[in-house]
Amino acid sequence: MAFPSKEKGRGVFAALKASGWESVRLVLSQYWVRLIGLNLLYLLCCLPVITIPAATCALHRVILNMVRETRYEGVFHGFFAEFRTHFLKRTVFGLLLLLAPASIACYPIIFGMEGSAVVITTTISVLLYFCITKYFYPLLVLLDVDIWANFKNACIMAVVEWRTTLQLITAGLLDLMLLLFTYQALPFYIIILCAFNCLLGCAFVNQPFEKYFGSKKASEK
């Protein structure tokens, strides 16, 4: 992996006290009101569409602060500080990454393939996007390295840490279920679902992150 020369941070990160579902439970019990406000803020910042990557990075920063028990910096301060960080680079790369599943799914159609081939290709491309981005966005926030290095690290971690990836996929079944019932789930999306989904990813990815990068000293921005 491309280890960083330095790690972003607001001081040295606290030792990992919980991970996975236990971490999710702890954060929900302590910060559920902030998560609702954060979810609404995230949705508002996503409205221009092109700001989705920057808003996603910002959402991850605030929730990673909760999961990793870093020094509290306030939801608005942390959110908009990360929103502005490398805005143009992250926007371009994030939008291309967002369009990738749809682009890959078009190849079977271009080559005259139909039916199951299109479904299988689409499913695989969406699954790859889901797994990689669950590592990619936390790494963007936590590691002060080139965006391509973070993407490479995300791809490697998704394979090497396959147990964590399987747990993420299991958590991602919630997304699939709610996608099938979009209208019924709409109130939950507005209230807390985006923040909760981000929390699931951050809680499970935190442990492998500590494994590979936790020994590196954190430095002030």
PDB file of C-alpha atoms in Angstrom:
ATOM      1  CA  MET A   1       0.000   0.000   0.000  1.00  0.00           C
ATOM      2  CA  ALA A   2       1.057   3.600  -0.508  1.00  0.00           C
ATOM      3  CA  PHE A   3       1.669   4.591   3.096  1.00  0.00           C
ATOM      4  CA  PRO A   4       1.360   8.327   3.767  1.00  0.00           C
ATOM      5  CA  SER A   5       4.149  10.657   4.728  1.00  0.00           C
ATOM      6  CA  LYS A   6       1.760  12.157   7.256  1.00  0.00           C
ATOM      7  CA  GLU A   7      -1.805  11.617   8.453  1.00  0.00           C
ATOM      8  CA  LYS A   8      -4.426  14.308   8.646  1.00  0.00           C
ATOM      9  CA  GLY A   9      -5.676  14.979  12.118  1.00  0.00           C
ATOM     10  CA  ARG A  10      -6.641  17.238  14.919  1.00  0.00           C
ATOM     11  CA  GLY A  11      -4.025  15.780  17.280  1.00  0.00           C
ATOM     12  CA  VAL A  12      -3.147  12.143  17.813  1.00  0.00           C
ATOM     13  CA  PHE A  13      -6.140   9.855  17.355  1.00  0.00           C
ATOM     14  CA  ALA A  14      -7.481   8.138  20.445  1.00  0.00           C
ATOM     15  CA  ALA A  15      -7.036   4.393  20.749  1.00  0.00           C
ATOM     16  CA  LEU A  16      -9.725   2.360  19.083  1.00  0.00           C
ATOM     17  CA  LYS A  17     -12.243   1.361  21.766  1.00  0.00           C
ATOM     18  CA  ALA A  18     -14.918  -0.278  19.643  1.00  0.00           C
ATOM     19  CA  SER A  19     -15.522  -1.346  16.079  1.00  0.00           C
ATOM     20  CA  GLY A  20     -18.265  -2.678  13.860  1.00  0.00           C
ATOM     21  CA  TRP A  21     -21.765  -2.856  15.266  1.00  0.00           C
ATOM     22  CA  GLU A  22     -20.600  -1.985  18.778  1.00  0.00           C
ATOM     23  CA  SER A  23     -19.167   1.278  17.471  1.00  0.00           C
ATOM     24  CA  VAL A  24     -22.399   1.968  15.577  1.00  0.00           C
ATOM     25  CA  ARG A  25     -24.385   1.435  18.771  1.00  0.00           C
ATOM     26  CA  LEU A  26     -22.156   3.744  20.814  1.00  0.00           C
ATOM     27  CA  VAL A  27     -22.270   6.572  18.271  1.00  0.00           C
ATOM     28  CA  LEU A  28     -26.041   6.305  17.841  1.00  0.00           C
ATOM     29  CA  SER A  29     -26.602   6.368  21.598  1.00  0.00           C
ATOM     30  CA  GLN A  30     -24.436   9.482  22.063  1.00  0.00           C
ATOM     31  CA  TYR A  31     -24.896  11.503  18.867  1.00  0.00           C
ATOM     32  CA  TRP A  32     -28.253  10.588  17.317  1.00  0.00           C
ATOM     33  CA  VAL A  33     -29.495  14.194  17.392  1.00  0.00           C
ATOM     34  CA  ARG A  34     -26.317  15.439  15.667  1.00  0.00           C
ATOM     35  CA  LEU A  35     -26.650  12.668  13.096  1.00  0.00           C
ATOM     36  CA  ILE A  36     -30.134  13.890  12.160  1.00  0.00           C
ATOM     37  CA  GLY A  37     -28.865  17.461  11.712  1.00  0.00           C
ATOM     38  CA  LEU A  38     -25.822  16.199   9.823  1.00  0.00           C
ATOM     39  CA  ASN A  39     -28.028  14.148   7.500  1.00  0.00           C
ATOM     40  CA  LEU A  40     -30.115  17.208   6.612  1.00  0.00           C
ATOM     41  CA  LEU A  41     -26.971  19.299   6.066  1.00  0.00           C
ATOM     42  CA  TYR A  42     -25.531  16.605   3.786  1.00  0.00           C
ATOM     43  CA  LEU A  43     -28.692  16.407   1.670  1.00  0.00           C
ATOM     44  CA  LEU A  44     -28.807  20.185   1.260  1.00  0.00           C
ATOM     45  CA  CYS A  45     -25.169  20.287   0.156  1.00  0.00           C
ATOM     46  CA  CYS A  46     -25.825  17.483  -2.358  1.00  0.00           C
ATOM     47  CA  LEU A  47     -28.614  19.379  -4.129  1.00  0.00           C
ATOM     48  CA  PRO A  48     -26.332  20.940  -6.798  1.00  0.00           C
ATOM     49  CA  VAL A  49     -25.320  17.302  -7.670  1.00  0.00           C
ATOM     50  CA  ILE A  50     -21.729  18.225  -8.606  1.00  0.00           C
ATOM     51  CA  THR A  51     -21.072  18.827  -4.903  1.00  0.00           C
ATOM     52  CA  ILE A  52     -21.896  15.207  -3.952  1.00  0.00           C
ATOM     53  CA  PRO A  53     -18.208  14.104  -3.667  1.00  0.00           C
ATOM     54  CA  ALA A  54     -17.256  17.100  -1.507  1.00  0.00           C
ATOM     55  CA  ALA A  55     -20.347  16.670   0.665  1.00  0.00           C
ATOM     56  CA  THR A  56     -19.613  12.951   1.031  1.00  0.00           C
ATOM     57  CA  CYS A  57     -16.068  13.684   2.196  1.00  0.00           C
ATOM     58  CA  ALA A  58     -17.432  16.243   4.655  1.00  0.00           C
ATOM     59  CA  LEU A  59     -19.980  13.762   6.004  1.00  0.00           C
ATOM     60  CA  HIS A  60     -17.233  11.179   6.531  1.00  0.00           C
ATOM     61  CA  ARG A  61     -15.030  13.650   8.406  1.00  0.00           C
ATOM     62  CA  VAL A  62     -17.666  14.487  10.999  1.00  0.00           C
ATOM     63  CA  ILE A  63     -18.723  10.873  11.499  1.00  0.00           C
ATOM     64  CA  LEU A  64     -15.121   9.653  11.648  1.00  0.00           C
ATOM     65  CA  ASN A  65     -14.586  12.177  14.453  1.00  0.00           C
ATOM     66  CA  MET A  66     -17.417  10.486  16.325  1.00  0.00           C
ATOM     67  CA  VAL A  67     -16.258   6.935  15.607  1.00  0.00           C
ATOM     68  CA  ARG A  68     -12.576   7.589  16.322  1.00  0.00           C
ATOM     69  CA  GLU A  69     -13.260   9.811  19.342  1.00  0.00           C
ATOM     70  CA  THR A  70     -11.094  12.634  18.040  1.00  0.00           C
ATOM     71  CA  ARG A  71     -11.139  16.116  19.519  1.00  0.00           C
ATOM     72  CA  TYR A  72     -14.575  17.626  19.003  1.00  0.00           C
ATOM     73  CA  GLU A  73     -14.492  20.432  16.442  1.00  0.00           C
ATOM     74  CA  GLY A  74     -18.204  21.015  15.856  1.00  0.00           C
ATOM     75  CA  VAL A  75     -20.391  19.633  13.092  1.00  0.00           C
ATOM     76  CA  PHE A  76     -20.463  22.775  10.929  1.00  0.00           C
ATOM     77  CA  HIS A  77     -16.776  23.573  11.302  1.00  0.00           C
ATOM     78  CA  GLY A  78     -15.660  20.024  10.520  1.00  0.00           C
ATOM     79  CA  PHE A  79     -18.149  19.595   7.689  1.00  0.00           C
ATOM     80  CA  PHE A  80     -17.341  22.747   5.748  1.00  0.00           C
ATOM     81  CA  ALA A  81     -13.598  22.543   6.413  1.00  0.00           C
ATOM     82  CA  GLU A  82     -13.553  19.147   4.694  1.00  0.00           C
ATOM     83  CA  PHE A  83     -16.063  20.294   2.047  1.00  0.00           C
ATOM     84  CA  ARG A  84     -13.570  22.918   0.854  1.00  0.00           C
ATOM     85  CA  THR A  85     -10.506  20.643   0.977  1.00  0.00           C
ATOM     86  CA  HIS A  86      -9.222  19.812  -2.544  1.00  0.00           C
ATOM     87  CA  PHE A  87     -12.709  20.638  -3.797  1.00  0.00           C
ATOM     88  CA  LEU A  88     -11.987  20.577  -7.537  1.00  0.00           C
ATOM     89  CA  LYS A  89      -9.885  17.381  -7.557  1.00  0.00           C
ATOM     90  CA  ARG A  90     -12.327  15.491  -5.383  1.00  0.00           C
ATOM     91  CA  THR A  91     -15.317  16.711  -7.391  1.00  0.00           C
ATOM     92  CA  VAL A  92     -13.916  15.560 -10.728  1.00  0.00           C
ATOM     93  CA  PHE A  93     -12.642  12.228  -9.422  1.00  0.00           C
ATOM     94  CA  GLY A  94     -15.751  11.561  -7.334  1.00  0.00           C
ATOM     95  CA  LEU A  95     -18.165  12.271 -10.205  1.00  0.00           C
ATOM     96  CA  LEU A  96     -16.196  10.024 -12.568  1.00  0.00           C
ATOM     97  CA  LEU A  97     -16.262   7.314  -9.915  1.00  0.00           C
ATOM     98  CA  LEU A  98     -20.001   7.822  -9.438  1.00  0.00           C
ATOM     99  CA  LEU A  99     -20.619   7.439 -13.186  1.00  0.00           C
ATOM    100  CA  ALA A 100     -18.415   4.356 -13.507  1.00  0.00           C
ATOM    101  CA  PRO A 101     -21.099   1.724 -12.656  1.00  0.00           C
ATOM    102  CA  ALA A 102     -23.487   3.149 -15.271  1.00  0.00           C
ATOM    103  CA  SER A 103     -20.690   3.314 -17.858  1.00  0.00           C
ATOM    104  CA  ILE A 104     -19.562  -0.271 -17.237  1.00  0.00           C
ATOM    105  CA  ALA A 105     -23.153  -1.498 -17.417  1.00  0.00           C
ATOM    106  CA  CYS A 106     -23.433  -0.075 -20.949  1.00  0.00           C
ATOM    107  CA  TYR A 107     -20.713  -2.315 -22.400  1.00  0.00           C
ATOM    108  CA  PRO A 108     -22.894  -5.440 -22.756  1.00  0.00           C
ATOM    109  CA  ILE A 109     -25.460  -3.336 -24.626  1.00  0.00           C
ATOM    110  CA  ILE A 110     -22.753  -1.890 -26.904  1.00  0.00           C
ATOM    111  CA  PHE A 111     -21.587  -5.415 -27.780  1.00  0.00           C
ATOM    112  CA  GLY A 112     -25.136  -6.559 -28.461  1.00  0.00           C
ATOM    113  CA  MET A 113     -25.599  -8.567 -25.281  1.00  0.00           C
ATOM    114  CA  GLU A 114     -28.961  -8.559 -23.568  1.00  0.00           C
ATOM    115  CA  GLY A 115     -30.879  -9.814 -20.561  1.00  0.00           C
ATOM    116  CA  SER A 116     -28.864 -11.571 -17.882  1.00  0.00           C
ATOM    117  CA  ALA A 117     -25.523 -10.219 -19.171  1.00  0.00           C
ATOM    118  CA  VAL A 118     -26.655  -6.642 -18.534  1.00  0.00           C
ATOM    119  CA  VAL A 119     -28.031  -7.523 -15.085  1.00  0.00           C
ATOM    120  CA  ILE A 120     -24.855  -9.374 -14.051  1.00  0.00           C
ATOM    121  CA  THR A 121     -22.531  -6.626 -15.313  1.00  0.00           C
ATOM    122  CA  THR A 122     -24.580  -3.930 -13.602  1.00  0.00           C
ATOM    123  CA  THR A 123     -24.678  -5.856 -10.313  1.00  0.00           C
ATOM    124  CA  ILE A 124     -20.922  -6.465 -10.322  1.00  0.00           C
ATOM    125  CA  SER A 125     -20.087  -2.843 -11.180  1.00  0.00           C
ATOM    126  CA  VAL A 126     -22.395  -1.459  -8.471  1.00  0.00           C
ATOM    127  CA  LEU A 127     -20.985  -3.936  -5.939  1.00  0.00           C
ATOM    128  CA  LEU A 128     -17.397  -2.936  -6.784  1.00  0.00           C
ATOM    129  CA  TYR A 129     -18.310   0.745  -6.523  1.00  0.00           C
ATOM    130  CA  PHE A 130     -19.946   0.176  -3.143  1.00  0.00           C
ATOM    131  CA  CYS A 131     -17.014  -1.797  -1.689  1.00  0.00           C
ATOM    132  CA  ILE A 132     -14.276   0.520  -2.959  1.00  0.00           C
ATOM    133  CA  THR A 133     -15.970   3.781  -1.973  1.00  0.00           C
ATOM    134  CA  LYS A 134     -16.588   2.489   1.565  1.00  0.00           C
ATOM    135  CA  TYR A 135     -12.801   2.497   1.966  1.00  0.00           C
ATOM    136  CA  PHE A 136     -12.024   5.370  -0.408  1.00  0.00           C
ATOM    137  CA  TYR A 137     -13.881   8.221   1.284  1.00  0.00           C
ATOM    138  CA  PRO A 138     -12.580   7.505   4.813  1.00  0.00           C
ATOM    139  CA  LEU A 139      -9.050   7.300   3.388  1.00  0.00           C
ATOM    140  CA  LEU A 140      -9.506  10.644   1.595  1.00  0.00           C
ATOM    141  CA  VAL A 141     -10.377  12.245   4.911  1.00  0.00           C
ATOM    142  CA  LEU A 142      -7.728  10.531   7.042  1.00  0.00           C
ATOM    143  CA  LEU A 143      -4.670  10.272   4.795  1.00  0.00           C
ATOM    144  CA  ASP A 144      -2.769  13.225   3.390  1.00  0.00           C
ATOM    145  CA  VAL A 145      -1.673  11.499   0.173  1.00  0.00           C
ATOM    146  CA  ASP A 146      -2.477  11.860  -3.518  1.00  0.00           C
ATOM    147  CA  ILE A 147      -6.059  11.012  -4.487  1.00  0.00           C
ATOM    148  CA  TRP A 148      -4.858   8.197  -6.766  1.00  0.00           C
ATOM    149  CA  ALA A 149      -2.835   6.706  -3.909  1.00  0.00           C
ATOM    150  CA  ASN A 150      -5.955   6.727  -1.752  1.00  0.00           C
ATOM    151  CA  PHE A 151      -7.933   5.052  -4.521  1.00  0.00           C
ATOM    152  CA  LYS A 152      -5.250   2.365  -4.909  1.00  0.00           C
ATOM    153  CA  ASN A 153      -5.214   1.842  -1.132  1.00  0.00           C
ATOM    154  CA  ALA A 154      -9.014   1.510  -1.151  1.00  0.00           C
ATOM    155  CA  CYS A 155      -8.922  -1.130  -3.897  1.00  0.00           C
ATOM    156  CA  ILE A 156      -6.205  -3.107  -2.087  1.00  0.00           C
ATOM    157  CA  MET A 157      -7.941  -2.917   1.289  1.00  0.00           C
ATOM    158  CA  ALA A 158     -11.254  -4.041  -0.233  1.00  0.00           C
ATOM    159  CA  VAL A 159      -9.516  -7.260  -1.340  1.00  0.00           C
ATOM    160  CA  VAL A 160      -7.030  -7.847   1.489  1.00  0.00           C
ATOM    161  CA  GLU A 161      -9.567  -7.070   4.209  1.00  0.00           C
ATOM    162  CA  TRP A 162     -12.191  -9.291   2.622  1.00  0.00           C
ATOM    163  CA  ARG A 163     -13.816 -10.120   5.959  1.00  0.00           C
ATOM    164  CA  THR A 164     -14.485  -6.433   6.585  1.00  0.00           C
ATOM    165  CA  THR A 165     -15.678  -6.053   2.995  1.00  0.00           C
ATOM    166  CA  LEU A 166     -18.176  -8.874   3.488  1.00  0.00           C
ATOM    167  CA  GLN A 167     -19.457  -7.135   6.610  1.00  0.00           C
ATOM    168  CA  LEU A 168     -19.836  -3.928   4.616  1.00  0.00           C
ATOM    169  CA  ILE A 169     -21.775  -5.787   1.928  1.00  0.00           C
ATOM    170  CA  THR A 170     -24.058  -7.212   4.598  1.00  0.00           C
ATOM    171  CA  ALA A 171     -24.668  -3.698   5.898  1.00  0.00           C
ATOM    172  CA  GLY A 172     -25.183  -2.582   2.300  1.00  0.00           C
ATOM    173  CA  LEU A 173     -28.174  -4.909   1.978  1.00  0.00           C
ATOM    174  CA  LEU A 174     -30.011  -2.168   3.867  1.00  0.00           C
ATOM    175  CA  ASP A 175     -29.370   0.148   0.910  1.00  0.00           C
ATOM    176  CA  LEU A 176     -30.703  -2.432  -1.530  1.00  0.00           C
ATOM    177  CA  MET A 177     -33.825  -3.058   0.502  1.00  0.00           C
ATOM    178  CA  LEU A 178     -34.554   0.653   0.820  1.00  0.00           C
ATOM    179  CA  LEU A 179     -33.840   1.193  -2.881  1.00  0.00           C
ATOM    180  CA  LEU A 180     -36.622  -1.269  -3.674  1.00  0.00           C
ATOM    181  CA  PHE A 181     -38.979   0.708  -1.430  1.00  0.00           C
ATOM    182  CA  THR A 182     -37.833   4.225  -2.309  1.00  0.00           C
ATOM    183  CA  TYR A 183     -41.095   6.044  -1.648  1.00  0.00           C
ATOM    184  CA  GLN A 184     -41.700   4.328   1.675  1.00  0.00           C
ATOM    185  CA  ALA A 185     -38.091   4.927   2.748  1.00  0.00           C
ATOM    186  CA  LEU A 186     -37.991   8.591   1.665  1.00  0.00           C
ATOM    187  CA  PRO A 187     -38.724   9.992   5.163  1.00  0.00           C
ATOM    188  CA  PHE A 188     -35.858   7.915   6.575  1.00  0.00           C
ATOM    189  CA  TYR A 189     -33.494   9.243   3.894  1.00  0.00           C
ATOM    190  CA  ILE A 190     -34.403  12.795   4.867  1.00  0.00           C
ATOM    191  CA  ILE A 191     -34.161  12.221   8.618  1.00  0.00           C
ATOM    192  CA  ILE A 192     -31.083  10.048   9.174  1.00  0.00           C
ATOM    193  CA  LEU A 193     -30.425   7.348   6.557  1.00  0.00           C
ATOM    194  CA  CYS A 194     -27.469   8.909   4.710  1.00  0.00           C
ATOM    195  CA  ALA A 195     -25.643   9.630   7.964  1.00  0.00           C
ATOM    196  CA  PHE A 196     -26.457   6.156   9.289  1.00  0.00           C
ATOM    197  CA  ASN A 197     -25.142   4.541   6.110  1.00  0.00           C
ATOM    198  CA  CYS A 198     -21.913   6.534   6.415  1.00  0.00           C
ATOM    199  CA  LEU A 199     -21.654   5.533  10.074  1.00  0.00           C
ATOM    200  CA  LEU A 200     -21.834   1.845   9.147  1.00  0.00           C
ATOM    201  CA  GLY A 201     -18.953   2.227   6.689  1.00  0.00           C
ATOM    202  CA  CYS A 202     -16.774   4.279   9.046  1.00  0.00           C
ATOM    203  CA  ALA A 203     -17.354   1.907  11.970  1.00  0.00           C
ATOM    204  CA  PHE A 204     -16.282  -1.183  10.021  1.00  0.00           C
ATOM    205  CA  VAL A 205     -13.395   0.435   8.095  1.00  0.00           C
ATOM    206  CA  ASN A 206     -11.868   2.037  11.189  1.00  0.00           C
ATOM    207  CA  GLN A 207     -10.304  -1.195  12.433  1.00  0.00           C
ATOM    208  CA  PRO A 208      -8.415  -2.118   9.222  1.00  0.00           C
ATOM    209  CA  PHE A 209      -7.359   1.517   8.937  1.00  0.00           C
ATOM    210  CA  GLU A 210      -5.794   1.304  12.390  1.00  0.00           C
ATOM    211  CA  LYS A 211      -4.113  -1.941  11.352  1.00  0.00           C
ATOM    212  CA  TYR A 212      -2.317  -0.412   8.366  1.00  0.00           C
ATOM    213  CA  PHE A 213      -1.983   3.265   9.219  1.00  0.00           C
ATOM    214  CA  GLY A 214      -2.596   3.617  12.972  1.00  0.00           C
ATOM    215  CA  SER A 215       1.097   3.504  13.843  1.00  0.00           C
ATOM    216  CA  LYS A 216       1.760   6.599  11.769  1.00  0.00           C
ATOM    217  CA  LYS A 217       2.000   9.834  13.743  1.00  0.00           C
ATOM    218  CA  ALA A 218      -0.819  12.286  13.179  1.00  0.00           C
ATOM    219  CA  SER A 219       0.073  15.870  12.419  1.00  0.00           C
ATOM    220  CA  GLU A 220      -1.800  19.130  12.464  1.00  0.00           C
ATOM    221  CA  LYS A 221      -3.260  20.406   9.189  1.00  0.00           C
TER     222      LYS A 221
END
